[in-house]
């Protein structure tokens, strides 16, 4: 009896194990089938059936990293970012060694302009696998968007070490180096990009600018000619070549090339603006009245073809200034600087024309605006002194004192700067501040007559 009962129990247990085995196998089979169905639907870009399939797979195995990953990718393709991030984060949590979820999380955050979070995801990926040039590039791009170009250099160099034919990484390295003020390194990176992809327009444009700034005129011209060959329908490419000839002193060749463009594109005002630039540069370099008249004629031709651009107005102001018509020059520069984006050089010209015309407030304000738009926003000592002197002439001693104080911070500030600072402070009745300025100046030159006179006057 006991043996019969034991046998029955063993038989029941075996049946239960078999049932569980087949049930698990069936679940695994159903799971695998749903994953395959989801993959097939996704490959056909049928995202709704794919979501249904992957959701069914998750219902069967809710701790499956692959099911959450694929559903997250499907949500991403549908543009449903929140759901995508939820599934991808779950996938990353279920398998901390998986890199694909981390990359996709980074991509989604980058697409949402959340670059700090994107960088964190790419960094987490690279801690698991530092051999991916693609992810190194994405990390560098996120850091650049965060305003950290120096932090982007290392991942870009690493990416290029792993894949020296990565054109985009070479180009981005050049952008970083140029942003950081390293023109030689930037040029080397852009040259690398152009060697890899000769039709890389952006890299060639950067090289043309860098070569021109370095006075490598032949190299700059070669890049401009390559750009014109890549985009033959663009008149501005041919205009740029002509202006490069002019900068190299080949004015006749430049004008001839521009006239050819004008014949082909007579409706284009920019070609006449370029012709005016060539003649005006020549006139400012010692040309005669005929050269200046040719510049005016070209600008008139440009104005007949549409509303003058800020560039054309700036050139017109320069021409009026050279002709001695300060009032007309000021009007042109005012118009040029009233439109965005403002050319900083036009503000300098406006300041000069306005001062010559006796409009000191306009001259001072233009110079202050120029300072704000310059690369670092900091005035040079000479410019600060000029603003201060204009402010004194405008009977604004408080403003003048602030600018004299700015100029006095320069390491090579002469004693006369401290004298003018003291006079501005005294004009406001600030005798203690005036004495301090006098003392600072006398420490530089104990025998300075002006400072000694003011010191005696303050002592009385």
Short mmCIF file of C-alpha atoms in Angstrom, two decimals:
data_model
loop_
_atom_site.label_atom_id
_atom_site.label_comp_id
_atom_site.label_asym_id
_atom_site.label_seq_id
_atom_site.Cartn_x
_atom_site.Cartn_y
_atom_site.Cartn_z
CA UNK A 1 0.00 0.00 0.00
CA UNK A 2 2.78 2.42 0.96
CA UNK A 3 4.77 1.57 -2.17
CA UNK A 4 1.72 2.18 -4.31
CA UNK A 5 1.14 5.57 -2.69
CA UNK A 6 4.79 6.56 -3.12
CA UNK A 7 4.71 5.55 -6.77
CA UNK A 8 1.58 7.59 -7.29
CA UNK A 9 3.19 10.62 -5.68
CA UNK A 10 6.29 10.28 -7.85
CA UNK A 11 4.13 9.96 -10.92
CA UNK A 12 2.16 13.09 -9.96
CA UNK A 13 5.35 15.02 -9.30
CA UNK A 14 6.79 14.00 -12.65
CA UNK A 15 3.60 15.06 -14.37
CA UNK A 16 3.72 18.43 -12.61
CA UNK A 17 7.38 18.97 -13.56
CA UNK A 18 6.60 18.00 -17.14
CA UNK A 19 3.63 20.37 -17.21
CA UNK A 20 5.74 23.20 -15.81
CA UNK A 21 8.51 22.46 -18.30
CA UNK A 22 6.16 22.51 -21.24
CA UNK A 23 4.42 25.63 -19.90
CA UNK A 24 7.78 27.42 -19.57
CA UNK A 25 8.80 26.26 -23.02
CA UNK A 26 5.50 27.50 -24.38
CA UNK A 27 6.00 30.90 -22.71
CA UNK A 28 9.52 31.14 -24.08
CA UNK A 29 8.31 30.16 -27.51
CA UNK A 30 5.52 32.73 -27.37
CA UNK A 31 7.98 35.34 -26.14
CA UNK A 32 10.42 34.58 -28.94
CA UNK A 33 7.61 34.64 -31.48
CA UNK A 34 6.38 38.04 -30.27
CA UNK A 35 9.89 39.47 -30.40
CA UNK A 36 10.29 38.20 -33.98
CA UNK A 37 6.90 39.64 -34.94
CA UNK A 38 7.86 42.99 -33.44
CA UNK A 39 11.20 43.01 -35.27
CA UNK A 40 9.49 42.21 -38.58
CA UNK A 41 6.88 44.94 -38.07
CA UNK A 42 9.56 47.46 -37.12
CA UNK A 43 11.65 46.54 -40.15
CA UNK A 44 8.58 47.32 -42.29
CA UNK A 45 8.11 50.59 -40.36
CA UNK A 46 4.79 49.36 -38.96
CA UNK A 47 5.29 50.82 -35.51
CA UNK A 48 1.85 50.13 -34.00
CA UNK A 49 1.95 46.32 -34.57
CA UNK A 50 5.54 46.42 -33.33
CA UNK A 51 4.44 48.09 -30.10
CA UNK A 52 1.71 45.49 -29.66
CA UNK A 53 4.17 42.64 -30.14
CA UNK A 54 6.86 44.03 -27.83
CA UNK A 55 4.28 44.88 -25.17
CA UNK A 56 3.02 41.28 -25.35
CA UNK A 57 6.58 40.04 -24.93
CA UNK A 58 7.01 42.25 -21.84
CA UNK A 59 3.77 40.85 -20.40
CA UNK A 60 5.31 37.38 -20.66
CA UNK A 61 8.78 38.38 -19.43
CA UNK A 62 8.72 41.76 -17.72
CA UNK A 63 12.43 41.52 -16.84
CA UNK A 64 13.56 41.14 -20.43
CA UNK A 65 16.08 43.84 -21.35
CA UNK A 66 15.72 43.21 -25.08
CA UNK A 67 11.92 43.60 -25.02
CA UNK A 68 12.13 46.93 -23.20
CA UNK A 69 14.96 48.07 -25.49
CA UNK A 70 13.07 47.27 -28.68
CA UNK A 71 9.84 48.83 -27.42
CA UNK A 72 11.82 51.93 -26.41
CA UNK A 73 13.31 52.10 -29.92
CA UNK A 74 9.82 51.79 -31.38
CA UNK A 75 8.49 54.62 -29.22
CA UNK A 76 11.47 56.71 -30.29
CA UNK A 77 10.69 56.11 -33.96
CA UNK A 78 7.10 57.23 -33.30
CA UNK A 79 8.34 60.43 -31.64
CA UNK A 80 6.93 59.44 -28.25
CA UNK A 81 9.97 60.54 -26.28
CA UNK A 82 8.66 60.11 -22.74
CA UNK A 83 7.63 56.48 -23.25
CA UNK A 84 10.87 55.79 -25.10
CA UNK A 85 13.00 57.11 -22.25
CA UNK A 86 10.97 55.09 -19.72
CA UNK A 87 11.58 51.81 -21.54
CA UNK A 88 15.22 52.54 -22.31
CA UNK A 89 15.97 53.41 -18.69
CA UNK A 90 14.29 50.15 -17.64
CA UNK A 91 16.44 48.26 -20.16
CA UNK A 92 19.60 49.92 -18.80
CA UNK A 93 18.58 49.01 -15.24
CA UNK A 94 17.82 45.39 -16.14
CA UNK A 95 21.20 44.93 -17.82
CA UNK A 96 23.83 47.40 -16.54
CA UNK A 97 26.35 46.00 -19.05
CA UNK A 98 24.22 46.84 -22.09
CA UNK A 99 25.52 49.84 -24.07
CA UNK A 100 22.75 50.29 -26.63
CA UNK A 101 20.16 51.68 -24.16
CA UNK A 102 22.69 54.21 -22.89
CA UNK A 103 23.44 55.47 -26.39
CA UNK A 104 19.75 55.83 -27.23
CA UNK A 105 19.05 57.64 -23.95
CA UNK A 106 21.84 60.04 -24.84
CA UNK A 107 20.44 60.55 -28.34
CA UNK A 108 16.95 61.29 -27.00
CA UNK A 109 18.25 63.80 -24.46
CA UNK A 110 20.39 65.48 -27.12
CA UNK A 111 17.29 65.78 -29.29
CA UNK A 112 15.56 67.52 -26.38
CA UNK A 113 18.53 69.92 -25.95
CA UNK A 114 19.30 68.32 -22.59
CA UNK A 115 22.98 68.10 -23.40
CA UNK A 116 24.26 67.61 -19.86
CA UNK A 117 22.13 64.46 -19.49
CA UNK A 118 23.12 63.33 -22.97
CA UNK A 119 26.80 63.67 -22.08
CA UNK A 120 26.24 61.65 -18.90
CA UNK A 121 24.69 58.80 -20.90
CA UNK A 122 27.50 58.79 -23.47
CA UNK A 123 30.09 58.83 -20.68
CA UNK A 124 28.35 55.83 -19.05
CA UNK A 125 28.46 54.02 -22.40
CA UNK A 126 32.20 54.74 -22.78
CA UNK A 127 32.94 53.43 -19.30
CA UNK A 128 31.64 50.08 -20.57
CA UNK A 129 33.15 50.31 -24.06
CA UNK A 130 35.65 53.05 -24.99
CA UNK A 131 36.17 51.71 -28.51
CA UNK A 132 33.22 53.40 -30.22
CA UNK A 133 34.23 56.38 -32.41
CA UNK A 134 30.55 57.12 -33.01
CA UNK A 135 29.74 57.57 -29.31
CA UNK A 136 32.96 59.52 -28.69
CA UNK A 137 31.84 61.90 -31.43
CA UNK A 138 28.39 62.24 -29.88
CA UNK A 139 29.94 63.00 -26.49
CA UNK A 140 32.13 65.70 -28.06
CA UNK A 141 29.12 67.22 -29.80
CA UNK A 142 27.15 67.33 -26.53
CA UNK A 143 30.05 69.06 -24.77
CA UNK A 144 30.31 71.62 -27.56
CA UNK A 145 26.60 72.36 -27.23
CA UNK A 146 27.22 72.87 -23.51
CA UNK A 147 29.83 75.52 -24.39
CA UNK A 148 32.77 73.27 -23.48
CA UNK A 149 34.89 73.02 -26.65
CA UNK A 150 38.08 72.26 -24.72
CA UNK A 151 36.37 69.24 -23.12
CA UNK A 152 35.42 68.00 -26.60
CA UNK A 153 39.02 67.74 -27.81
CA UNK A 154 39.93 64.49 -26.02
CA UNK A 155 36.97 62.40 -27.25
CA UNK A 156 37.41 63.72 -30.80
CA UNK A 157 41.11 62.85 -30.85
CA UNK A 158 40.30 59.42 -29.41
CA UNK A 159 37.62 58.90 -32.08
CA UNK A 160 40.11 59.77 -34.83
CA UNK A 161 42.72 57.45 -33.31
CA UNK A 162 40.19 54.61 -33.55
CA UNK A 163 38.96 55.66 -37.02
CA UNK A 164 41.24 57.98 -38.94
CA UNK A 165 38.68 58.19 -41.77
CA UNK A 166 35.96 59.73 -39.59
CA UNK A 167 35.36 62.91 -41.61
CA UNK A 168 32.80 64.45 -39.28
CA UNK A 169 35.11 64.03 -36.27
CA UNK A 170 37.99 65.72 -38.12
CA UNK A 171 35.73 68.62 -39.07
CA UNK A 172 34.37 69.00 -35.54
CA UNK A 173 37.91 68.94 -34.16
CA UNK A 174 38.72 71.84 -36.46
CA UNK A 175 35.68 73.77 -35.21
CA UNK A 176 36.78 73.25 -31.60
CA UNK A 177 40.37 74.29 -32.27
CA UNK A 178 39.24 77.42 -34.09
CA UNK A 179 36.80 78.31 -31.31
CA UNK A 180 39.64 77.95 -28.80
CA UNK A 181 41.85 80.30 -30.84
CA UNK A 182 44.22 77.67 -32.26
CA UNK A 183 44.27 78.52 -36.00
CA UNK A 184 47.14 76.20 -36.97
CA UNK A 185 45.59 73.19 -35.27
CA UNK A 186 42.19 74.09 -36.73
CA UNK A 187 43.62 74.28 -40.24
CA UNK A 188 45.30 70.89 -39.82
CA UNK A 189 41.99 69.31 -38.75
CA UNK A 190 40.02 70.89 -41.61
CA UNK A 191 42.71 69.77 -44.08
CA UNK A 192 42.29 66.24 -42.70
CA UNK A 193 38.53 66.46 -43.27
CA UNK A 194 39.03 67.69 -46.85
CA UNK A 195 41.50 64.90 -47.63
CA UNK A 196 38.91 62.38 -46.49
CA UNK A 197 36.00 64.09 -48.27
CA UNK A 198 37.08 66.50 -51.02
CA UNK A 199 33.46 67.65 -51.41
CA UNK A 200 33.32 68.82 -47.77
CA UNK A 201 32.04 72.36 -48.34
CA UNK A 202 31.97 73.49 -44.70
CA UNK A 203 35.58 72.43 -44.10
CA UNK A 204 36.75 74.21 -47.27
CA UNK A 205 34.94 77.39 -46.21
CA UNK A 206 36.68 77.27 -42.85
CA UNK A 207 40.04 76.71 -44.52
CA UNK A 208 39.51 79.62 -46.90
CA UNK A 209 38.84 81.93 -43.92
CA UNK A 210 41.81 80.63 -41.94
CA UNK A 211 44.19 80.93 -44.88
CA UNK A 212 42.99 84.45 -45.65
CA UNK A 213 43.50 85.51 -42.03
CA UNK A 214 47.02 84.06 -42.11
CA UNK A 215 47.74 85.87 -45.42
CA UNK A 216 48.16 82.54 -47.19
CA UNK A 217 46.52 84.04 -50.25
CA UNK A 218 47.40 81.25 -52.69
CA UNK A 219 46.02 78.57 -50.39
CA UNK A 220 42.87 80.61 -49.69
CA UNK A 221 42.30 81.09 -53.42
CA UNK A 222 42.70 77.34 -54.03
CA UNK A 223 39.92 76.63 -51.53
CA UNK A 224 37.64 79.27 -53.03
CA UNK A 225 38.16 77.85 -56.51
CA UNK A 226 37.38 74.35 -55.22
CA UNK A 227 34.16 75.67 -53.65
CA UNK A 228 33.18 77.35 -56.92
CA UNK A 229 33.76 74.07 -58.75
CA UNK A 230 31.58 72.22 -56.23
CA UNK A 231 28.77 74.79 -56.51
CA UNK A 232 29.06 76.34 -60.00
CA UNK A 233 25.57 77.85 -59.90
CA UNK A 234 26.39 80.09 -56.92
CA UNK A 235 27.48 83.58 -57.98
CA UNK A 236 28.82 84.34 -54.50
CA UNK A 237 31.51 81.70 -54.99
CA UNK A 238 32.85 83.52 -58.04
CA UNK A 239 32.57 86.86 -56.23
CA UNK A 240 34.66 85.48 -53.36
CA UNK A 241 37.37 84.41 -55.83
CA UNK A 242 37.45 87.89 -57.35
CA UNK A 243 37.77 89.53 -53.93
CA UNK A 244 40.60 87.16 -53.08
CA UNK A 245 42.41 88.37 -56.21
CA UNK A 246 41.86 91.95 -55.05
CA UNK A 247 43.32 91.23 -51.60
CA UNK A 248 46.38 89.80 -53.33
CA UNK A 249 46.86 93.04 -55.25
CA UNK A 250 45.47 91.76 -58.56
CA UNK A 251 42.82 94.47 -58.81
CA UNK A 252 42.43 94.40 -62.59
CA UNK A 253 41.88 90.64 -62.55
CA UNK A 254 39.35 91.04 -59.74
CA UNK A 255 37.34 93.69 -61.57
CA UNK A 256 37.42 91.67 -64.80
CA UNK A 257 36.11 88.59 -62.97
CA UNK A 258 33.37 90.61 -61.27
CA UNK A 259 32.26 92.16 -64.54
CA UNK A 260 31.91 88.66 -65.99
CA UNK A 261 29.66 87.74 -63.06
CA UNK A 262 27.68 90.97 -63.57
CA UNK A 263 27.12 90.11 -67.22
CA UNK A 264 25.91 86.64 -66.28
CA UNK A 265 23.83 87.84 -63.30
CA UNK A 266 22.92 91.48 -64.00
CA UNK A 267 20.10 91.36 -61.45
CA UNK A 268 22.43 90.46 -58.56
CA UNK A 269 23.24 93.53 -56.42
CA UNK A 270 26.02 91.77 -54.50
CA UNK A 271 28.34 91.71 -57.49
CA UNK A 272 28.13 95.51 -57.73
CA UNK A 273 28.77 95.79 -54.00
CA UNK A 274 31.89 93.66 -54.52
CA UNK A 275 33.03 95.90 -57.41
CA UNK A 276 32.53 98.93 -55.14
CA UNK A 277 34.63 97.27 -52.41
CA UNK A 278 37.51 96.71 -54.82
CA UNK A 279 37.50 100.33 -56.04
CA UNK A 280 37.00 101.76 -52.54
CA UNK A 281 39.87 99.75 -51.08
CA UNK A 282 42.02 101.07 -53.91
CA UNK A 283 40.88 104.65 -53.28
CA UNK A 284 41.64 104.37 -49.55
CA UNK A 285 45.09 103.02 -50.38
CA UNK A 286 45.99 106.18 -52.26
CA UNK A 287 43.83 106.08 -55.34
CA UNK A 288 42.62 109.16 -57.17
CA UNK A 289 39.16 110.73 -57.44
CA UNK A 290 38.39 108.59 -60.48
CA UNK A 291 38.81 105.42 -58.40
CA UNK A 292 36.49 106.83 -55.75
CA UNK A 293 33.92 107.80 -58.41
CA UNK A 294 33.94 104.21 -59.71
CA UNK A 295 33.13 103.00 -56.21
CA UNK A 296 30.16 105.40 -56.01
CA UNK A 297 28.95 104.27 -59.45
CA UNK A 298 29.05 100.61 -58.45
CA UNK A 299 27.11 101.34 -55.24
CA UNK A 300 24.49 103.27 -57.23
CA UNK A 301 24.16 100.26 -59.56
CA UNK A 302 23.65 98.01 -56.51
CA UNK A 303 20.96 100.31 -55.06
CA UNK A 304 19.02 100.21 -58.34
CA UNK A 305 18.73 96.43 -57.93
CA UNK A 306 17.14 96.41 -54.50
CA UNK A 307 17.23 97.85 -51.01
CA UNK A 308 20.88 98.40 -50.01
CA UNK A 309 22.31 95.82 -47.65
CA UNK A 310 24.16 96.80 -44.44
CA UNK A 311 27.38 95.90 -46.24
CA UNK A 312 26.54 98.27 -49.10
CA UNK A 313 25.59 101.04 -46.66
CA UNK A 314 28.87 100.61 -44.80
CA UNK A 315 30.81 100.90 -48.05
CA UNK A 316 28.78 103.98 -48.99
CA UNK A 317 29.63 105.55 -45.63
CA UNK A 318 33.31 104.85 -46.18
CA UNK A 319 33.11 106.43 -49.63
CA UNK A 320 31.42 109.57 -48.24
CA UNK A 321 34.01 109.73 -45.46
CA UNK A 322 36.82 109.58 -48.01
CA UNK A 323 35.09 112.27 -50.06
CA UNK A 324 34.96 114.50 -46.97
CA UNK A 325 31.17 114.45 -46.59
CA UNK A 326 30.98 113.58 -42.90
CA UNK A 327 27.21 114.19 -42.58
CA UNK A 328 26.40 111.81 -45.46
CA UNK A 329 28.86 109.27 -44.07
CA UNK A 330 27.18 109.41 -40.67
CA UNK A 331 23.74 108.87 -42.23
CA UNK A 332 24.96 105.80 -44.13
CA UNK A 333 26.66 104.30 -41.09
CA UNK A 334 23.55 104.94 -38.97
CA UNK A 335 21.45 103.02 -41.49
CA UNK A 336 24.02 100.22 -41.68
CA UNK A 337 24.15 99.78 -37.90
CA UNK A 338 20.39 99.90 -37.42
CA UNK A 339 19.99 96.45 -38.98
CA UNK A 340 20.91 93.06 -37.60
CA UNK A 341 23.43 91.56 -37.61
CA UNK A 342 25.55 94.65 -36.97
CA UNK A 343 29.04 94.78 -38.49
CA UNK A 344 31.29 96.03 -35.63
CA UNK A 345 33.56 97.83 -38.11
CA UNK A 346 30.59 99.96 -39.19
CA UNK A 347 30.21 101.14 -35.59
CA UNK A 348 33.83 102.28 -35.54
CA UNK A 349 33.28 104.14 -38.79
CA UNK A 350 30.07 105.68 -37.42
CA UNK A 351 31.95 106.90 -34.36
CA UNK A 352 34.60 108.53 -36.55
CA UNK A 353 32.09 110.21 -38.89
CA UNK A 354 29.89 111.42 -36.03
CA UNK A 355 32.83 112.89 -34.14
CA UNK A 356 34.00 114.73 -37.26
CA UNK A 357 30.45 116.05 -37.69
CA UNK A 358 30.43 117.24 -34.07
CA UNK A 359 27.85 114.69 -32.87
CA UNK A 360 29.75 113.57 -29.80
CA UNK A 361 26.98 111.55 -28.14
CA UNK A 362 26.52 109.45 -31.27
CA UNK A 363 30.28 109.01 -31.56
CA UNK A 364 30.60 107.91 -27.93
CA UNK A 365 27.61 105.55 -28.06
CA UNK A 366 28.84 103.90 -31.27
CA UNK A 367 32.23 103.28 -29.67
CA UNK A 368 30.59 101.76 -26.59
CA UNK A 369 28.45 99.49 -28.81
CA UNK A 370 31.55 98.43 -30.71
CA UNK A 371 33.20 97.43 -27.43
CA UNK A 372 30.18 95.35 -26.45
CA UNK A 373 30.22 93.53 -29.81
CA UNK A 374 33.97 92.87 -29.89
CA UNK A 375 35.18 89.34 -29.32
CA UNK A 376 35.72 89.62 -25.54
CA UNK A 377 33.62 92.70 -24.79
CA UNK A 378 36.62 94.41 -23.15
CA UNK A 379 37.82 97.81 -24.32
CA UNK A 380 41.45 98.45 -25.16
CA UNK A 381 43.05 101.21 -23.06
CA UNK A 382 43.09 103.59 -26.04
CA UNK A 383 39.40 102.96 -26.77
CA UNK A 384 38.48 103.41 -23.11
CA UNK A 385 40.37 106.71 -23.06
CA UNK A 386 38.57 107.86 -26.19
CA UNK A 387 35.16 107.07 -24.68
CA UNK A 388 36.18 108.86 -21.49
CA UNK A 389 37.35 111.98 -23.35
CA UNK A 390 34.13 112.11 -25.37
CA UNK A 391 32.18 111.83 -22.11
CA UNK A 392 34.12 114.74 -20.62
CA UNK A 393 33.37 116.82 -23.70
CA UNK A 394 29.71 115.89 -23.19
CA UNK A 395 29.99 117.12 -19.57
CA UNK A 396 29.35 113.65 -18.17
CA UNK A 397 32.20 113.33 -15.64
CA UNK A 398 30.76 110.28 -13.87
CA UNK A 399 30.73 108.28 -17.11
CA UNK A 400 34.14 109.65 -17.99
CA UNK A 401 35.58 108.61 -14.61
CA UNK A 402 34.36 105.04 -15.09
CA UNK A 403 36.09 104.79 -18.47
CA UNK A 404 39.27 106.53 -17.25
CA UNK A 405 39.35 104.02 -14.38
CA UNK A 406 39.00 101.21 -16.92
CA UNK A 407 41.95 102.57 -18.92
CA UNK A 408 43.98 103.00 -15.70
CA UNK A 409 43.78 99.25 -15.06
CA UNK A 410 46.10 98.56 -17.99
CA UNK A 411 49.60 97.51 -16.86
CA UNK A 412 51.21 100.19 -19.05
CA UNK A 413 48.76 102.98 -18.20
CA UNK A 414 50.68 106.30 -18.31
CA UNK A 415 50.53 108.89 -15.50
CA UNK A 416 48.41 111.16 -17.74
CA UNK A 417 45.55 108.62 -17.48
CA UNK A 418 45.50 109.06 -13.70
CA UNK A 419 45.56 112.82 -14.13
CA UNK A 420 42.47 112.69 -16.35
CA UNK A 421 40.79 110.28 -13.90
CA UNK A 422 41.50 112.67 -11.02
CA UNK A 423 40.11 115.61 -13.01
CA UNK A 424 36.91 113.67 -13.78
CA UNK A 425 36.50 112.75 -10.11
CA UNK A 426 37.11 116.34 -9.04
CA UNK A 427 34.54 117.58 -11.57
CA UNK A 428 32.00 115.50 -9.59
CA UNK A 429 33.20 116.88 -6.27
CA UNK A 430 34.79 113.56 -5.29
CA UNK A 431 37.97 115.00 -3.78
CA UNK A 432 39.05 111.83 -1.96
CA UNK A 433 38.79 109.77 -5.16
CA UNK A 434 40.70 112.49 -7.01
CA UNK A 435 43.52 112.42 -4.39
CA UNK A 436 43.74 108.64 -4.69
CA UNK A 437 44.07 108.88 -8.47
CA UNK A 438 46.79 111.55 -8.13
CA UNK A 439 48.72 109.37 -5.68
CA UNK A 440 48.57 106.38 -8.02
CA UNK A 441 49.89 108.47 -10.88
CA UNK A 442 52.69 109.96 -8.83
CA UNK A 443 53.84 106.49 -7.82
CA UNK A 444 54.51 105.95 -11.53
CA UNK A 445 56.09 109.38 -12.11
CA UNK A 446 56.88 111.38 -8.96
CA UNK A 447 57.88 114.40 -11.04
CA UNK A 448 54.79 114.63 -13.28
CA UNK A 449 53.99 118.35 -13.44
CA UNK A 450 50.27 118.04 -14.01
CA UNK A 451 49.78 115.58 -11.17
CA UNK A 452 51.87 117.72 -8.81
CA UNK A 453 49.85 120.83 -9.67
CA UNK A 454 46.60 118.99 -9.00
CA UNK A 455 47.98 117.59 -5.75
CA UNK A 456 48.78 121.12 -4.55
CA UNK A 457 45.35 122.34 -5.59
CA UNK A 458 43.68 119.52 -3.67
CA UNK A 459 45.75 120.30 -0.59
CA UNK A 460 44.51 123.88 -0.47
#
